[in-house]
Amino acid sequence: MAALRCLLAGVTDDPSDRGNTDDSPSTSHVIPSSDNFTLKWTPRQGARQTWATSPRKGPMPPRLSPTLRQRRIGTELRKMREAAGLSTATLSRDLGIDRTQVSQIEAARVGVSPERLRSFAAACKCMNEPLIDALESMVQDRSKGWWEQYRGTVPEGFIENAELEKTSRELMLWVLTHMPGPCQTLNYASAVFGRVFPPLPRHELEARTAFRMQRKADLRRNPKPVTAYIYESALWTRFGGPQILKEQLGSLLEDSELPWMTIRVVPFDIETFPGAVENLTYAFGAIPELDTVEQESSRDSVHLDAISELTSYRSIFERTESLALSENDSRDFIRKIAREL
């Protein structure tokens, strides 16, 4: 096989990069990685020019595809209104806006200014200043993430997971079926995506693998605390064969030495199974009310943010922590499996 290279293209903050309608060549940046897989995927560059546009007149049109951050702002505002026992009609009268505008704000179809956010909170008699301040910071954040260049090329769930990962202050993961995403090697990630049936077209396989590697690289450029609980089954599952798994286990051991990464194994022979039967990511927000659980399924990911759900999953992770091996014992366990391959 040719020498392994993962193509991760240059990132632009221009939202016009979501599509390409011209015939101009795109630029690629090739980053060396390992030895069994070659990526030749290049993100599409946008053709729309943005430096000579005339001022927009009238209100902004409704968003077609709100981002995860935008939807969370709307969700929290809806929670405020419901906690206050207000209908959309009553709140709209208090704010002096149309009833449909309240619904659109809560559905993230339209944006909300910091001033309107605080008026919304005041009308709902919300006294949670840390929550209001955190939401205001989210409203004021107009930056575009590196993942925007992949929009329309990889599934929307991939985009949302990258955004969730980037905006969280800490991550906890529970995996049963495969290695944690932030720890996957290129060969292993390609083998995981390559298991899909019917097989993905070559360009989709390369795009998904490149996206996974970009997520991994971004987390290493901007590290945050990550704790991964790995069920023993994931350590034995041979995506791509024993050699790829052995390489992956070696990489996992290296990751376990990173100061911000904690790897702990949950072996088969524990007294009782911790409880979660799907892969999970618990993303800690700026405050506990803005935590999010990402629940992975075979078709897509589901994001949960209800207080009752967050409480339940925190309990699951606490139980998992109590059953997991220590970091040193986990390294010994991983080495033992690698020797047996």
Short mmCIF file of C-alpha atoms in Angstrom, two decimals:
data_model
loop_
_atom_site.label_atom_id
_atom_site.label_comp_id
_atom_site.label_asym_id
_atom_site.label_seq_id
_atom_site.Cartn_x
_atom_site.Cartn_y
_atom_site.Cartn_z
CA MET A 1 0.00 0.00 0.00
CA ALA A 2 1.08 3.56 -0.54
CA ALA A 3 2.43 5.56 2.37
CA LEU A 4 -0.36 6.72 4.63
CA ARG A 5 -1.45 10.32 4.30
CA CYS A 6 -4.48 12.04 5.74
CA LEU A 7 -5.74 15.03 3.81
CA LEU A 8 -6.92 17.83 6.05
CA ALA A 9 -7.63 20.94 4.03
CA GLY A 10 -7.18 24.57 5.06
CA VAL A 11 -10.00 26.00 7.13
CA THR A 12 -11.91 29.17 6.34
CA ASP A 13 -14.47 30.93 8.46
CA ASP A 14 -16.51 31.99 5.44
CA PRO A 15 -19.85 30.14 5.46
CA SER A 16 -19.78 30.25 1.65
CA ASP A 17 -17.36 27.33 1.92
CA ARG A 18 -20.32 25.05 2.33
CA GLY A 19 -20.59 24.51 -1.38
CA ASN A 20 -18.64 24.79 -4.62
CA THR A 21 -20.24 25.96 -7.80
CA ASP A 22 -17.20 27.01 -9.84
CA ASP A 23 -14.50 25.07 -11.66
CA SER A 24 -11.50 26.53 -9.84
CA PRO A 25 -9.05 23.97 -8.39
CA SER A 26 -9.10 23.48 -4.64
CA THR A 27 -6.03 23.45 -2.43
CA SER A 28 -5.09 20.47 -0.28
CA HIS A 29 -2.78 20.18 2.71
CA VAL A 30 -1.40 16.69 3.17
CA ILE A 31 -0.38 15.57 6.65
CA PRO A 32 1.66 12.35 7.13
CA SER A 33 0.10 9.76 9.42
CA SER A 34 0.69 5.95 9.05
CA ASP A 35 1.18 3.23 6.41
CA ASN A 36 -1.90 1.46 5.16
CA PHE A 37 -4.38 4.00 3.84
CA THR A 38 -4.19 6.95 1.45
CA LEU A 39 -6.65 9.82 1.62
CA LYS A 40 -7.20 12.03 -1.40
CA TRP A 41 -10.30 13.87 -0.27
CA THR A 42 -10.42 17.64 -0.71
CA PRO A 43 -13.10 19.87 0.82
CA ARG A 44 -15.13 21.97 -1.55
CA GLN A 45 -14.39 25.66 -1.70
CA GLY A 46 -17.18 28.20 -2.01
CA ALA A 47 -17.55 30.39 -5.05
CA ARG A 48 -19.73 33.16 -3.58
CA GLN A 49 -17.87 36.45 -3.15
CA THR A 50 -18.63 38.26 0.08
CA TRP A 51 -16.59 41.49 -0.10
CA ALA A 52 -18.88 43.60 -2.28
CA THR A 53 -22.37 42.81 -1.10
CA SER A 54 -24.99 45.47 -0.60
CA PRO A 55 -26.60 45.97 2.84
CA ARG A 56 -29.45 43.58 3.58
CA LYS A 57 -32.85 45.21 3.88
CA GLY A 58 -35.58 43.92 6.15
CA PRO A 59 -35.45 41.07 8.66
CA MET A 60 -33.14 38.11 8.22
CA PRO A 61 -34.87 35.09 6.65
CA PRO A 62 -35.48 32.09 8.92
CA ARG A 63 -32.56 29.70 9.29
CA LEU A 64 -32.91 26.49 7.33
CA SER A 65 -30.46 24.45 9.40
CA PRO A 66 -29.75 25.90 12.86
CA THR A 67 -26.49 24.75 14.44
CA LEU A 68 -26.31 22.76 17.65
CA ARG A 69 -25.34 25.92 19.56
CA GLN A 70 -28.23 27.91 18.10
CA ARG A 71 -30.71 25.15 18.91
CA ARG A 72 -29.43 24.95 22.49
CA ILE A 73 -29.99 28.68 23.00
CA GLY A 74 -33.57 28.30 21.77
CA THR A 75 -34.12 25.24 23.97
CA GLU A 76 -32.93 27.06 27.10
CA LEU A 77 -35.20 30.02 26.35
CA ARG A 78 -38.14 27.66 25.93
CA LYS A 79 -37.28 26.06 29.28
CA MET A 80 -37.29 29.53 30.87
CA ARG A 81 -40.73 30.31 29.47
CA GLU A 82 -42.19 26.96 30.51
CA ALA A 83 -40.69 27.23 34.01
CA ALA A 84 -42.44 30.60 34.34
CA GLY A 85 -45.74 29.05 33.25
CA LEU A 86 -46.07 31.50 30.33
CA SER A 87 -47.64 30.76 26.97
CA THR A 88 -46.00 32.07 23.79
CA ALA A 89 -48.91 34.51 23.45
CA THR A 90 -48.43 35.92 26.95
CA LEU A 91 -44.67 36.22 26.59
CA SER A 92 -44.96 37.88 23.18
CA ARG A 93 -47.24 40.55 24.68
CA ASP A 94 -44.78 41.16 27.52
CA LEU A 95 -41.92 41.53 25.03
CA GLY A 96 -43.94 43.54 22.53
CA ILE A 97 -43.22 41.17 19.65
CA ASP A 98 -45.28 38.89 17.46
CA ARG A 99 -46.25 35.51 18.89
CA THR A 100 -44.66 33.69 15.97
CA GLN A 101 -41.34 35.40 16.71
CA VAL A 102 -41.22 33.79 20.16
CA SER A 103 -41.79 30.38 18.56
CA GLN A 104 -39.12 31.05 15.95
CA ILE A 105 -36.60 32.14 18.58
CA GLU A 106 -37.23 28.99 20.62
CA ALA A 107 -36.93 26.84 17.50
CA ALA A 108 -33.67 28.66 16.57
CA ARG A 109 -35.19 29.68 13.25
CA VAL A 110 -34.18 33.28 13.99
CA GLY A 111 -31.41 34.68 16.14
CA VAL A 112 -31.69 36.62 19.35
CA SER A 113 -29.64 39.63 20.44
CA PRO A 114 -28.03 39.86 23.90
CA GLU A 115 -30.54 42.58 24.78
CA ARG A 116 -33.51 40.49 23.67
CA LEU A 117 -32.09 37.51 25.56
CA ARG A 118 -32.02 39.49 28.81
CA SER A 119 -35.51 40.88 28.17
CA PHE A 120 -36.70 37.33 27.57
CA ALA A 121 -35.13 36.18 30.87
CA ALA A 122 -36.57 39.14 32.79
CA ALA A 123 -40.07 38.54 31.42
CA CYS A 124 -39.76 34.91 32.56
CA LYS A 125 -38.48 36.08 35.98
CA CYS A 126 -35.37 33.94 35.57
CA MET A 127 -32.94 34.73 38.40
CA ASN A 128 -30.22 32.30 37.28
CA GLU A 129 -27.52 34.84 36.41
CA PRO A 130 -24.81 32.25 35.60
CA LEU A 131 -27.17 30.68 33.04
CA ILE A 132 -28.11 34.04 31.53
CA ASP A 133 -24.45 35.08 31.31
CA ALA A 134 -23.50 31.75 29.68
CA LEU A 135 -26.32 32.05 27.14
CA GLU A 136 -25.26 35.62 26.37
CA SER A 137 -21.73 34.39 25.63
CA MET A 138 -23.20 31.78 23.29
CA VAL A 139 -25.30 34.44 21.54
CA GLN A 140 -22.26 36.67 21.06
CA ASP A 141 -20.12 33.85 19.66
CA ARG A 142 -20.31 34.34 15.89
CA SER A 143 -17.23 32.30 15.04
CA LYS A 144 -17.29 29.53 12.45
CA GLY A 145 -15.63 26.23 13.28
CA TRP A 146 -13.27 24.19 11.11
CA TRP A 147 -16.09 21.68 10.60
CA GLU A 148 -18.00 24.09 8.33
CA GLN A 149 -15.81 23.10 5.38
CA TYR A 150 -17.23 19.57 5.65
CA ARG A 151 -20.90 20.57 5.77
CA GLY A 152 -22.79 18.80 3.02
CA THR A 153 -19.99 16.23 2.69
CA VAL A 154 -20.30 14.25 5.93
CA PRO A 155 -23.50 13.49 7.89
CA GLU A 156 -24.89 16.38 9.92
CA GLY A 157 -24.41 14.36 13.11
CA PHE A 158 -20.64 14.45 12.52
CA ILE A 159 -20.76 18.25 12.30
CA GLU A 160 -22.76 18.55 15.52
CA ASN A 161 -20.45 16.19 17.42
CA ALA A 162 -17.41 18.25 16.40
CA GLU A 163 -19.15 21.44 17.52
CA LEU A 164 -20.15 19.85 20.83
CA GLU A 165 -16.59 18.62 21.39
CA LYS A 166 -15.10 22.03 20.61
CA THR A 167 -17.44 24.08 22.80
CA SER A 168 -17.35 21.82 25.88
CA ARG A 169 -14.92 22.38 28.75
CA GLU A 170 -14.48 18.66 29.54
CA LEU A 171 -15.49 15.32 28.02
CA MET A 172 -16.35 11.90 29.46
CA LEU A 173 -16.79 8.97 27.08
CA TRP A 174 -18.16 5.44 27.41
CA VAL A 175 -17.51 3.10 24.48
CA LEU A 176 -18.49 -0.54 23.94
CA THR A 177 -18.11 -1.11 20.20
CA HIS A 178 -14.99 0.76 19.08
CA MET A 179 -12.12 2.88 20.36
CA PRO A 180 -12.90 6.45 21.49
CA GLY A 181 -12.99 8.83 18.54
CA PRO A 182 -10.28 11.16 19.94
CA CYS A 183 -7.91 8.16 20.16
CA GLN A 184 -8.48 6.46 16.80
CA THR A 185 -5.61 6.03 14.35
CA LEU A 186 -6.24 6.76 10.70
CA ASN A 187 -6.12 3.08 9.70
CA TYR A 188 -8.51 2.13 12.48
CA ALA A 189 -10.94 4.99 11.74
CA SER A 190 -10.96 4.06 8.04
CA ALA A 191 -11.69 0.43 8.96
CA VAL A 192 -14.55 1.49 11.27
CA PHE A 193 -16.18 3.54 8.50
CA GLY A 194 -15.35 0.83 5.97
CA ARG A 195 -17.51 -1.73 7.80
CA VAL A 196 -20.70 0.01 6.63
CA PHE A 197 -22.89 -2.08 4.35
CA PRO A 198 -23.52 -1.41 1.55
CA PRO A 199 -19.98 -0.03 1.34
CA LEU A 200 -19.52 3.74 1.27
CA PRO A 201 -18.24 5.25 -2.00
CA ARG A 202 -14.51 5.90 -1.87
CA HIS A 203 -14.88 9.68 -1.61
CA GLU A 204 -17.31 9.39 1.34
CA LEU A 205 -15.03 6.97 3.17
CA GLU A 206 -12.11 9.36 2.71
CA ALA A 207 -14.16 12.40 3.79
CA ARG A 208 -15.36 10.73 7.00
CA THR A 209 -11.89 9.50 7.84
CA ALA A 210 -10.36 12.93 7.19
CA PHE A 211 -13.04 14.49 9.38
CA ARG A 212 -12.25 12.09 12.22
CA MET A 213 -8.54 12.90 11.95
CA GLN A 214 -9.27 16.63 11.95
CA ARG A 215 -11.29 16.25 15.17
CA LYS A 216 -8.39 14.36 16.73
CA ALA A 217 -5.84 16.97 15.61
CA ASP A 218 -7.98 19.87 16.83
CA LEU A 219 -8.33 18.33 20.28
CA ARG A 220 -4.55 17.99 20.50
CA ARG A 221 -4.02 21.59 19.46
CA ASN A 222 -6.55 22.76 22.04
CA PRO A 223 -6.58 20.05 24.74
CA LYS A 224 -9.19 19.75 27.46
CA PRO A 225 -9.76 17.06 30.10
CA VAL A 226 -10.94 13.82 28.46
CA THR A 227 -11.82 10.66 30.39
CA ALA A 228 -12.58 7.56 28.32
CA TYR A 229 -14.11 4.45 29.86
CA ILE A 230 -13.59 1.55 27.46
CA TYR A 231 -15.48 -1.71 27.80
CA GLU A 232 -13.25 -4.72 27.15
CA SER A 233 -15.19 -5.71 24.04
CA ALA A 234 -13.92 -2.60 22.21
CA LEU A 235 -10.32 -3.67 22.88
CA TRP A 236 -10.83 -7.03 21.17
CA THR A 237 -12.97 -6.00 18.18
CA ARG A 238 -10.80 -6.27 15.05
CA PHE A 239 -11.76 -3.51 12.68
CA GLY A 240 -9.46 -4.04 9.70
CA GLY A 241 -7.69 -7.07 11.17
CA PRO A 242 -5.22 -7.83 13.98
CA GLN A 243 -2.38 -5.62 12.74
CA ILE A 244 -4.53 -2.50 12.60
CA LEU A 245 -5.91 -3.31 16.05
CA LYS A 246 -2.42 -3.84 17.42
CA GLU A 247 -1.32 -0.48 16.02
CA GLN A 248 -4.43 1.10 17.56
CA LEU A 249 -3.75 -0.40 20.99
CA GLY A 250 -0.19 0.95 20.88
CA SER A 251 -1.52 4.40 20.03
CA LEU A 252 -4.07 4.12 22.86
CA LEU A 253 -1.27 3.41 25.33
CA GLU A 254 0.57 6.51 24.13
CA ASP A 255 -2.59 8.60 24.53
CA SER A 256 -3.01 7.32 28.08
CA GLU A 257 0.21 9.12 29.02
CA LEU A 258 -1.06 12.52 27.87
CA PRO A 259 -1.60 14.80 30.88
CA TRP A 260 -5.15 15.69 29.84
CA MET A 261 -6.24 12.18 28.77
CA THR A 262 -7.46 9.48 31.16
CA ILE A 263 -8.00 5.95 29.82
CA ARG A 264 -9.73 3.40 32.06
CA VAL A 265 -10.84 -0.09 31.07
CA VAL A 266 -14.02 -1.80 32.27
CA PRO A 267 -13.30 -5.56 32.05
CA PHE A 268 -15.78 -8.34 31.36
CA ASP A 269 -15.39 -9.83 34.84
CA ILE A 270 -16.91 -6.96 36.81
CA GLU A 271 -19.70 -7.77 39.23
CA THR A 272 -22.42 -6.06 37.19
CA PHE A 273 -22.66 -4.18 33.90
CA PRO A 274 -22.65 -0.37 34.42
CA GLY A 275 -25.93 0.18 32.60
CA ALA A 276 -25.37 2.09 29.35
CA VAL A 277 -25.79 -0.12 26.27
CA GLU A 278 -24.78 2.53 23.75
CA ASN A 279 -21.68 4.66 23.23
CA LEU A 280 -21.96 7.91 25.17
CA THR A 281 -20.26 11.28 25.37
CA TYR A 282 -20.97 13.52 28.34
CA ALA A 283 -19.95 17.06 27.39
CA PHE A 284 -19.60 19.52 30.27
CA GLY A 285 -20.87 22.98 29.41
CA ALA A 286 -19.88 26.33 30.86
CA ILE A 287 -22.32 25.61 33.73
CA PRO A 288 -24.04 22.33 34.70
CA GLU A 289 -27.35 23.42 33.15
CA LEU A 290 -25.61 23.50 29.74
CA ASP A 291 -24.18 19.98 29.90
CA THR A 292 -25.09 17.68 27.01
CA VAL A 293 -25.16 13.93 26.51
CA GLU A 294 -24.51 12.58 23.03
CA GLN A 295 -25.99 9.11 22.60
CA GLU A 296 -24.60 7.25 19.60
CA SER A 297 -26.87 4.98 17.58
CA SER A 298 -26.38 2.91 14.43
CA ARG A 299 -28.13 5.55 12.32
CA ASP A 300 -27.30 8.88 13.97
CA SER A 301 -26.51 10.61 17.23
CA VAL A 302 -29.05 11.96 19.70
CA HIS A 303 -28.30 14.94 21.95
CA LEU A 304 -29.97 15.03 25.36
CA ASP A 305 -30.12 18.06 27.65
CA ALA A 306 -33.12 17.62 29.96
CA ILE A 307 -32.09 17.96 33.62
CA SER A 308 -33.53 14.53 34.46
CA GLU A 309 -31.54 12.90 31.63
CA LEU A 310 -28.32 14.66 32.61
CA THR A 311 -28.77 13.52 36.21
CA SER A 312 -29.39 9.94 35.08
CA TYR A 313 -26.31 9.79 32.87
CA ARG A 314 -24.10 11.37 35.52
CA SER A 315 -25.14 8.52 37.79
CA ILE A 316 -24.27 5.99 35.08
CA PHE A 317 -20.81 7.50 34.68
CA GLU A 318 -20.29 7.51 38.45
CA ARG A 319 -21.15 3.80 38.56
CA THR A 320 -18.84 3.15 35.60
CA GLU A 321 -16.00 4.99 37.35
CA SER A 322 -16.43 2.81 40.44
CA LEU A 323 -16.14 -0.37 38.36
CA ALA A 324 -13.30 0.63 36.02
CA LEU A 325 -9.68 -0.41 36.47
CA SER A 326 -7.17 2.22 37.59
CA GLU A 327 -5.13 3.99 34.92
CA ASN A 328 -2.04 1.85 35.54
CA ASP A 329 -4.03 -1.40 35.64
CA SER A 330 -5.79 -0.33 32.45
CA ARG A 331 -2.44 0.11 30.69
CA ASP A 332 -1.35 -3.35 31.81
CA PHE A 333 -4.65 -4.77 30.59
CA ILE A 334 -4.26 -3.16 27.15
CA ARG A 335 -0.67 -4.40 26.85
CA LYS A 336 -1.80 -7.94 27.67
CA ILE A 337 -4.40 -7.89 24.89
CA ALA A 338 -1.85 -6.46 22.41
CA ARG A 339 0.56 -9.30 23.18
CA GLU A 340 -2.14 -11.88 22.49
CA LEU A 341 -2.95 -10.54 19.00
#
